[in-house]
Amino acid sequence: MRGVNGTAAAALDRVSAIAREAGRAILAHAPAGVPCREKADRSPVTAADLAAERAIVDGLRAWDRAIPIITEESSAPPARDRAGWERWWLVDPLDGTKEFLANNGEFTVNIALMVDGDPVLGVVFAPALDLLYCGGRGLGSWRLAGASAPVRIHSRAWQPAQPARVVESRSHPSAALEAYLRSIRVGERIRLGSSLKFCRVAEGSADLYPRFGRTMEWDVAAGDCVFRNSAAWGERQSPIRYNTDDLAVPGFILGNDDTAGVKAPLAATSAGG
């Protein structure tokens, strides 16, 4: 990313390096036999989650201790304390823990820098696939596969007259999703774990990502940033809003710019993946 936009590109490089370090920490924990417990929402947490969180928090604090960090595995400050924040990090150290435990490779490290309520830098790294997506305001969005050179990626706004290539959660099916898919022309359904779904839309290999189950801001911010900056010019519209009272995202349809602000027709209690 060097040479794209000076300081901002260097910052994106540094976030990418931190994400890769977290990915190495994850891969050091083989899925088989990993000690696992359930959080209050019944989602799993493993030693790999905690090791990745330590790597990310240490890396971000060594860079700038003044910027607050919200991670999936930590307790976020109450809304009244966050209301005045201008800059903060949203981090999911291991998005797709179920995929990690299933050993299917579809898990990611998610790191996003938030400024005035919008993700302005975002990195999604899939360590088992050695696949990194990143994007930033004024930088565009990029895919780095293995040791290959970065490739600029672009999405396109879905046109309802065309059959949609829909990417959906592997772990969280819903009645609301099925109802929505019956209302549009569907050409292909792609089931995938973690924030890689955002990246599929950002790179143009999928048209829509509808999510009608509850998820959390740290699950989506990095992928949303990659999506927002994947337009050929300007930014794509996103229906996702941040720094809400409970940091929850009730649902969204990503990829059809006309759906900005859409609300999920059904509420769900599951989070992640």
PDB file of N, CA and C in Angstrom, residues 53-129:
ATOM      1  N   GLU A  53      -6.292 -11.372  20.728  1.00  0.00           N
ATOM      2  CA  GLU A  53      -6.631 -10.088  21.351  1.00  0.00           C
ATOM      3  C   GLU A  53      -5.399  -9.451  21.977  1.00  0.00           C
ATOM      4  N   ARG A  54      -4.601 -10.244  22.687  1.00  0.00           N
ATOM      5  CA  ARG A  54      -3.391  -9.695  23.311  1.00  0.00           C
ATOM      6  C   ARG A  54      -2.458  -9.108  22.260  1.00  0.00           C
ATOM      7  N   ALA A  55      -2.288  -9.818  21.140  1.00  0.00           N
ATOM      8  CA  ALA A  55      -1.390  -9.331  20.090  1.00  0.00           C
ATOM      9  C   ALA A  55      -1.881  -8.008  19.514  1.00  0.00           C
ATOM     10  N   ILE A  56      -3.180  -7.898  19.312  1.00  0.00           N
ATOM     11  CA  ILE A  56      -3.734  -6.679  18.712  1.00  0.00           C
ATOM     12  C   ILE A  56      -3.669  -5.516  19.692  1.00  0.00           C
ATOM     13  N   VAL A  57      -4.140  -5.739  20.908  1.00  0.00           N
ATOM     14  CA  VAL A  57      -4.146  -4.657  21.893  1.00  0.00           C
ATOM     15  C   VAL A  57      -2.723  -4.167  22.167  1.00  0.00           C
ATOM     16  N   ASP A  58      -1.782  -5.083  22.289  1.00  0.00           N
ATOM     17  CA  ASP A  58      -0.389  -4.678  22.506  1.00  0.00           C
ATOM     18  C   ASP A  58       0.117  -3.854  21.329  1.00  0.00           C
ATOM     19  N   GLY A  59      -0.193  -4.286  20.113  1.00  0.00           N
ATOM     20  CA  GLY A  59       0.265  -3.562  18.930  1.00  0.00           C
ATOM     21  C   GLY A  59      -0.343  -2.180  18.813  1.00  0.00           C
ATOM     22  N   LEU A  60      -1.637  -2.057  19.085  1.00  0.00           N
ATOM     23  CA  LEU A  60      -2.307  -0.760  18.970  1.00  0.00           C
ATOM     24  C   LEU A  60      -1.865   0.192  20.079  1.00  0.00           C
ATOM     25  N   ARG A  61      -1.689  -0.326  21.296  1.00  0.00           N
ATOM     26  CA  ARG A  61      -1.256   0.538  22.398  1.00  0.00           C
ATOM     27  C   ARG A  61       0.178   0.998  22.228  1.00  0.00           C
ATOM     28  N   ALA A  62       1.019   0.149  21.644  1.00  0.00           N
ATOM     29  CA  ALA A  62       2.398   0.563  21.384  1.00  0.00           C
ATOM     30  C   ALA A  62       2.446   1.676  20.345  1.00  0.00           C
ATOM     31  N   TRP A  63       1.448   1.722  19.510  1.00  0.00           N
ATOM     32  CA  TRP A  63       1.362   2.737  18.453  1.00  0.00           C
ATOM     33  C   TRP A  63       0.825   4.055  19.013  1.00  0.00           C
ATOM     34  N   ASP A  64      -0.317   4.011  19.716  1.00  0.00           N
ATOM     35  CA  ASP A  64      -0.923   5.222  20.272  1.00  0.00           C
ATOM     36  C   ASP A  64      -1.845   4.812  21.420  1.00  0.00           C
ATOM     37  N   ARG A  65      -1.404   5.021  22.640  1.00  0.00           N
ATOM     38  CA  ARG A  65      -2.168   4.610  23.810  1.00  0.00           C
ATOM     39  C   ARG A  65      -3.390   5.495  24.036  1.00  0.00           C
ATOM     40  N   ALA A  66      -3.463   6.641  23.371  1.00  0.00           N
ATOM     41  CA  ALA A  66      -4.559   7.574  23.624  1.00  0.00           C
ATOM     42  C   ALA A  66      -5.861   7.163  22.945  1.00  0.00           C
ATOM     43  N   ILE A  67      -5.803   6.275  21.960  1.00  0.00           N
ATOM     44  CA  ILE A  67      -7.011   5.895  21.225  1.00  0.00           C
ATOM     45  C   ILE A  67      -7.660   4.716  21.934  1.00  0.00           C
ATOM     46  N   PRO A  68      -8.918   4.849  22.358  1.00  0.00           N
ATOM     47  CA  PRO A  68      -9.592   3.735  23.042  1.00  0.00           C
ATOM     48  C   PRO A  68      -9.752   2.531  22.115  1.00  0.00           C
ATOM     49  N   ILE A  69      -9.813   1.360  22.721  1.00  0.00           N
ATOM     50  CA  ILE A  69      -9.956   0.108  21.981  1.00  0.00           C
ATOM     51  C   ILE A  69     -11.161  -0.647  22.530  1.00  0.00           C
ATOM     52  N   ILE A  70     -12.080  -1.025  21.657  1.00  0.00           N
ATOM     53  CA  ILE A  70     -13.182  -1.907  22.017  1.00  0.00           C
ATOM     54  C   ILE A  70     -12.958  -3.222  21.298  1.00  0.00           C
ATOM     55  N   THR A  71     -12.891  -4.301  22.046  1.00  0.00           N
ATOM     56  CA  THR A  71     -12.726  -5.623  21.450  1.00  0.00           C
ATOM     57  C   THR A  71     -13.878  -6.518  21.889  1.00  0.00           C
ATOM     58  N   GLU A  72     -14.072  -7.586  21.135  1.00  0.00           N
ATOM     59  CA  GLU A  72     -15.154  -8.511  21.469  1.00  0.00           C
ATOM     60  C   GLU A  72     -14.973  -9.109  22.859  1.00  0.00           C
ATOM     61  N   GLU A  73     -13.740  -9.361  23.247  1.00  0.00           N
ATOM     62  CA  GLU A  73     -13.500 -10.076  24.488  1.00  0.00           C
ATOM     63  C   GLU A  73     -13.357  -9.163  25.704  1.00  0.00           C
ATOM     64  N   SER A  74     -13.487  -7.852  25.516  1.00  0.00           N
ATOM     65  CA  SER A  74     -13.357  -6.927  26.639  1.00  0.00           C
ATOM     66  C   SER A  74     -14.711  -6.282  26.938  1.00  0.00           C
ATOM     67  N   SER A  75     -14.795  -5.640  28.070  1.00  0.00           N
ATOM     68  CA  SER A  75     -16.019  -4.937  28.444  1.00  0.00           C
ATOM     69  C   SER A  75     -15.948  -3.507  27.919  1.00  0.00           C
ATOM     70  N   ALA A  76     -16.916  -3.122  27.089  1.00  0.00           N
ATOM     71  CA  ALA A  76     -16.927  -1.777  26.521  1.00  0.00           C
ATOM     72  C   ALA A  76     -17.437  -0.770  27.547  1.00  0.00           C
ATOM     73  N   PRO A  77     -16.922   0.456  27.525  1.00  0.00           N
ATOM     74  CA  PRO A  77     -17.457   1.493  28.405  1.00  0.00           C
ATOM     75  C   PRO A  77     -18.926   1.753  28.094  1.00  0.00           C
ATOM     76  N   PRO A  78     -19.682   2.271  29.059  1.00  0.00           N
ATOM     77  CA  PRO A  78     -21.089   2.584  28.801  1.00  0.00           C
ATOM     78  C   PRO A  78     -21.238   3.675  27.743  1.00  0.00           C
ATOM     79  N   ALA A  79     -22.438   3.744  27.172  1.00  0.00           N
ATOM     80  CA  ALA A  79     -22.688   4.668  26.061  1.00  0.00           C
ATOM     81  C   ALA A  79     -22.395   6.110  26.443  1.00  0.00           C
ATOM     82  N   ARG A  80     -22.695   6.500  27.671  1.00  0.00           N
ATOM     83  CA  ARG A  80     -22.472   7.894  28.068  1.00  0.00           C
ATOM     84  C   ARG A  80     -20.992   8.264  28.043  1.00  0.00           C
ATOM     85  N   ASP A  81     -20.129   7.275  28.291  1.00  0.00           N
ATOM     86  CA  ASP A  81     -18.691   7.536  28.251  1.00  0.00           C
ATOM     87  C   ASP A  81     -18.165   7.552  26.820  1.00  0.00           C
ATOM     88  N   ARG A  82     -18.816   6.817  25.940  1.00  0.00           N
ATOM     89  CA  ARG A  82     -18.377   6.752  24.551  1.00  0.00           C
ATOM     90  C   ARG A  82     -18.933   7.883  23.690  1.00  0.00           C
ATOM     91  N   ALA A  83     -19.916   8.602  24.196  1.00  0.00           N
ATOM     92  CA  ALA A  83     -20.635   9.579  23.376  1.00  0.00           C
ATOM     93  C   ALA A  83     -19.713  10.661  22.798  1.00  0.00           C
ATOM     94  N   GLY A  84     -18.681  11.025  23.541  1.00  0.00           N
ATOM     95  CA  GLY A  84     -17.798  12.082  23.074  1.00  0.00           C
ATOM     96  C   GLY A  84     -16.577  11.617  22.317  1.00  0.00           C
ATOM     97  N   TRP A  85     -16.461  10.304  22.104  1.00  0.00           N
ATOM     98  CA  TRP A  85     -15.286   9.793  21.409  1.00  0.00           C
ATOM     99  C   TRP A  85     -15.253  10.279  19.958  1.00  0.00           C
ATOM    100  N   GLU A  86     -14.073  10.682  19.512  1.00  0.00           N
ATOM    101  CA  GLU A  86     -13.870  11.047  18.111  1.00  0.00           C
ATOM    102  C   GLU A  86     -13.175   9.930  17.336  1.00  0.00           C
ATOM    103  N   ARG A  87     -12.271   9.221  18.020  1.00  0.00           N
ATOM    104  CA  ARG A  87     -11.518   8.143  17.377  1.00  0.00           C
ATOM    105  C   ARG A  87     -11.468   6.950  18.319  1.00  0.00           C
ATOM    106  N   TRP A  88     -11.646   5.750  17.774  1.00  0.00           N
ATOM    107  CA  TRP A  88     -11.500   4.541  18.572  1.00  0.00           C
ATOM    108  C   TRP A  88     -11.308   3.355  17.643  1.00  0.00           C
ATOM    109  N   TRP A  89     -10.814   2.276  18.211  1.00  0.00           N
ATOM    110  CA  TRP A  89     -10.633   1.029  17.474  1.00  0.00           C
ATOM    111  C   TRP A  89     -11.774   0.074  17.792  1.00  0.00           C
ATOM    112  N   LEU A  90     -12.271  -0.609  16.773  1.00  0.00           N
ATOM    113  CA  LEU A  90     -13.196  -1.721  16.948  1.00  0.00           C
ATOM    114  C   LEU A  90     -12.492  -2.984  16.473  1.00  0.00           C
ATOM    115  N   VAL A  91     -12.416  -3.992  17.346  1.00  0.00           N
ATOM    116  CA  VAL A  91     -11.587  -5.162  17.082  1.00  0.00           C
ATOM    117  C   VAL A  91     -12.360  -6.444  17.376  1.00  0.00           C
ATOM    118  N   ASP A  92     -12.350  -7.349  16.422  1.00  0.00           N
ATOM    119  CA  ASP A  92     -12.755  -8.732  16.693  1.00  0.00           C
ATOM    120  C   ASP A  92     -11.525  -9.586  16.448  1.00  0.00           C
ATOM    121  N   PRO A  93     -10.878 -10.066  17.503  1.00  0.00           N
ATOM    122  CA  PRO A  93      -9.607 -10.779  17.328  1.00  0.00           C
ATOM    123  C   PRO A  93      -9.735 -12.075  16.546  1.00  0.00           C
ATOM    124  N   LEU A  94     -10.901 -12.736  16.660  1.00  0.00           N
ATOM    125  CA  LEU A  94     -11.112 -13.971  15.917  1.00  0.00           C
ATOM    126  C   LEU A  94     -12.597 -14.039  15.561  1.00  0.00           C
ATOM    127  N   ASP A  95     -12.912 -13.557  14.382  1.00  0.00           N
ATOM    128  CA  ASP A  95     -14.291 -13.562  13.903  1.00  0.00           C
ATOM    129  C   ASP A  95     -14.539 -14.892  13.207  1.00  0.00           C
ATOM    130  N   GLY A  96     -15.559 -15.599  13.666  1.00  0.00           N
ATOM    131  CA  GLY A  96     -15.819 -16.927  13.119  1.00  0.00           C
ATOM    132  C   GLY A  96     -15.184 -18.015  13.957  1.00  0.00           C
ATOM    133  N   THR A  97     -15.355 -17.912  15.278  1.00  0.00           N
ATOM    134  CA  THR A  97     -14.769 -18.936  16.157  1.00  0.00           C
ATOM    135  C   THR A  97     -15.323 -20.323  15.827  1.00  0.00           C
ATOM    136  N   LYS A  98     -16.605 -20.389  15.445  1.00  0.00           N
ATOM    137  CA  LYS A  98     -17.176 -21.686  15.059  1.00  0.00           C
ATOM    138  C   LYS A  98     -16.459 -22.257  13.842  1.00  0.00           C
ATOM    139  N   GLU A  99     -16.090 -21.379  12.896  1.00  0.00           N
ATOM    140  CA  GLU A  99     -15.339 -21.837  11.728  1.00  0.00           C
ATOM    141  C   GLU A  99     -13.936 -22.277  12.110  1.00  0.00           C
ATOM    142  N   PHE A 100     -13.345 -21.558  13.072  1.00  0.00           N
ATOM    143  CA  PHE A 100     -12.028 -21.954  13.573  1.00  0.00           C
ATOM    144  C   PHE A 100     -12.083 -23.341  14.182  1.00  0.00           C
ATOM    145  N   LEU A 101     -13.087 -23.581  15.005  1.00  0.00           N
ATOM    146  CA  LEU A 101     -13.220 -24.889  15.648  1.00  0.00           C
ATOM    147  C   LEU A 101     -13.540 -25.978  14.632  1.00  0.00           C
ATOM    148  N   ALA A 102     -14.235 -25.611  13.547  1.00  0.00           N
ATOM    149  CA  ALA A 102     -14.535 -26.580  12.486  1.00  0.00           C
ATOM    150  C   ALA A 102     -13.359 -26.789  11.547  1.00  0.00           C
ATOM    151  N   ASN A 103     -12.315 -25.949  11.692  1.00  0.00           N
ATOM    152  CA  ASN A 103     -11.094 -26.076  10.899  1.00  0.00           C
ATOM    153  C   ASN A 103     -11.361 -25.940   9.402  1.00  0.00           C
ATOM    154  N   ASN A 104     -12.263 -24.999   9.037  1.00  0.00           N
ATOM    155  CA  ASN A 104     -12.558 -24.816   7.616  1.00  0.00           C
ATOM    156  C   ASN A 104     -11.878 -23.592   7.006  1.00  0.00           C
ATOM    157  N   GLY A 105     -11.115 -22.864   7.794  1.00  0.00           N
ATOM    158  CA  GLY A 105     -10.343 -21.733   7.273  1.00  0.00           C
ATOM    159  C   GLY A 105     -11.096 -20.428   7.175  1.00  0.00           C
ATOM    160  N   GLU A 106     -12.404 -20.431   7.398  1.00  0.00           N
ATOM    161  CA  GLU A 106     -13.231 -19.240   7.183  1.00  0.00           C
ATOM    162  C   GLU A 106     -13.352 -18.402   8.455  1.00  0.00           C
ATOM    163  N   PHE A 107     -12.234 -18.038   9.032  1.00  0.00           N
ATOM    164  CA  PHE A 107     -12.216 -17.169  10.203  1.00  0.00           C
ATOM    165  C   PHE A 107     -11.238 -16.043   9.940  1.00  0.00           C
ATOM    166  N   THR A 108     -11.477 -14.907  10.598  1.00  0.00           N
ATOM    167  CA  THR A 108     -10.700 -13.713  10.286  1.00  0.00           C
ATOM    168  C   THR A 108     -10.314 -12.946  11.535  1.00  0.00           C
ATOM    169  N   VAL A 109      -9.321 -12.082  11.347  1.00  0.00           N
ATOM    170  CA  VAL A 109      -8.966 -11.037  12.302  1.00  0.00           C
ATOM    171  C   VAL A 109      -9.539  -9.732  11.750  1.00  0.00           C
ATOM    172  N   ASN A 110     -10.301  -8.999  12.566  1.00  0.00           N
ATOM    173  CA  ASN A 110     -10.934  -7.761  12.116  1.00  0.00           C
ATOM    174  C   ASN A 110     -10.456  -6.582  12.955  1.00  0.00           C
ATOM    175  N   ILE A 111      -9.908  -5.566  12.313  1.00  0.00           N
ATOM    176  CA  ILE A 111      -9.467  -4.348  13.000  1.00  0.00           C
ATOM    177  C   ILE A 111      -9.947  -3.147  12.203  1.00  0.00           C
ATOM    178  N   ALA A 112     -10.657  -2.215  12.856  1.00  0.00           N
ATOM    179  CA  ALA A 112     -11.133  -1.011  12.183  1.00  0.00           C
ATOM    180  C   ALA A 112     -10.857   0.208  13.043  1.00  0.00           C
ATOM    181  N   LEU A 113     -10.425   1.278  12.406  1.00  0.00           N
ATOM    182  CA  LEU A 113     -10.294   2.576  13.066  1.00  0.00           C
ATOM    183  C   LEU A 113     -11.546   3.388  12.778  1.00  0.00           C
ATOM    184  N   MET A 114     -12.200   3.825  13.844  1.00  0.00           N
ATOM    185  CA  MET A 114     -13.411   4.618  13.727  1.00  0.00           C
ATOM    186  C   MET A 114     -13.087   6.091  13.950  1.00  0.00           C
ATOM    187  N   VAL A 115     -13.637   6.954  13.111  1.00  0.00           N
ATOM    188  CA  VAL A 115     -13.489   8.396  13.272  1.00  0.00           C
ATOM    189  C   VAL A 115     -14.863   9.030  13.111  1.00  0.00           C
ATOM    190  N   ASP A 116     -15.316   9.697  14.155  1.00  0.00           N
ATOM    191  CA  ASP A 116     -16.631  10.348  14.133  1.00  0.00           C
ATOM    192  C   ASP A 116     -17.735   9.399  13.680  1.00  0.00           C
ATOM    193  N   GLY A 117     -17.649   8.155  14.123  1.00  0.00           N
ATOM    194  CA  GLY A 117     -18.715   7.209  13.873  1.00  0.00           C
ATOM    195  C   GLY A 117     -18.640   6.431  12.580  1.00  0.00           C
ATOM    196  N   ASP A 118     -17.585   6.620  11.793  1.00  0.00           N
ATOM    197  CA  ASP A 118     -17.428   5.876  10.546  1.00  0.00           C
ATOM    198  C   ASP A 118     -16.115   5.107  10.542  1.00  0.00           C
ATOM    199  N   PRO A 119     -16.094   3.901   9.952  1.00  0.00           N
ATOM    200  CA  PRO A 119     -14.826   3.176   9.817  1.00  0.00           C
ATOM    201  C   PRO A 119     -13.997   3.783   8.689  1.00  0.00           C
ATOM    202  N   VAL A 120     -12.810   4.276   9.013  1.00  0.00           N
ATOM    203  CA  VAL A 120     -11.983   4.952   8.013  1.00  0.00           C
ATOM    204  C   VAL A 120     -10.763   4.133   7.603  1.00  0.00           C
ATOM    205  N   LEU A 121     -10.382   3.148   8.409  1.00  0.00           N
ATOM    206  CA  LEU A 121      -9.356   2.170   8.045  1.00  0.00           C
ATOM    207  C   LEU A 121      -9.879   0.811   8.485  1.00  0.00           C
ATOM    208  N   GLY A 122      -9.731  -0.190   7.642  1.00  0.00           N
ATOM    209  CA  GLY A 122     -10.203  -1.514   8.020  1.00  0.00           C
ATOM    210  C   GLY A 122      -9.345  -2.610   7.427  1.00  0.00           C
ATOM    211  N   VAL A 123      -9.070  -3.634   8.236  1.00  0.00           N
ATOM    212  CA  VAL A 123      -8.293  -4.792   7.791  1.00  0.00           C
ATOM    213  C   VAL A 123      -9.041  -6.057   8.189  1.00  0.00           C
ATOM    214  N   VAL A 124      -9.208  -6.955   7.226  1.00  0.00           N
ATOM    215  CA  VAL A 124      -9.772  -8.285   7.446  1.00  0.00           C
ATOM    216  C   VAL A 124      -8.723  -9.282   6.975  1.00  0.00           C
ATOM    217  N   PHE A 125      -8.220 -10.098   7.911  1.00  0.00           N
ATOM    218  CA  PHE A 125      -7.167 -11.056   7.569  1.00  0.00           C
ATOM    219  C   PHE A 125      -7.630 -12.459   7.901  1.00  0.00           C
ATOM    220  N   ALA A 126      -7.588 -13.339   6.906  1.00  0.00           N
ATOM    221  CA  ALA A 126      -7.918 -14.756   7.092  1.00  0.00           C
ATOM    222  C   ALA A 126      -6.608 -15.533   7.158  1.00  0.00           C
ATOM    223  N   PRO A 127      -6.088 -15.804   8.354  1.00  0.00           N
ATOM    224  CA  PRO A 127      -4.739 -16.381   8.468  1.00  0.00           C
ATOM    225  C   PRO A 127      -4.609 -17.764   7.865  1.00  0.00           C
ATOM    226  N   ALA A 128      -5.620 -18.611   7.972  1.00  0.00           N
ATOM    227  CA  ALA A 128      -5.522 -19.967   7.423  1.00  0.00           C
ATOM    228  C   ALA A 128      -5.477 -19.945   5.903  1.00  0.00           C
ATOM    229  N   LEU A 129      -6.015 -18.885   5.294  1.00  0.00           N
ATOM    230  CA  LEU A 129      -6.031 -18.752   3.835  1.00  0.00           C
ATOM    231  C   LEU A 129      -4.907 -17.844   3.341  1.00  0.00           C
TER     232      LEU A 129
END
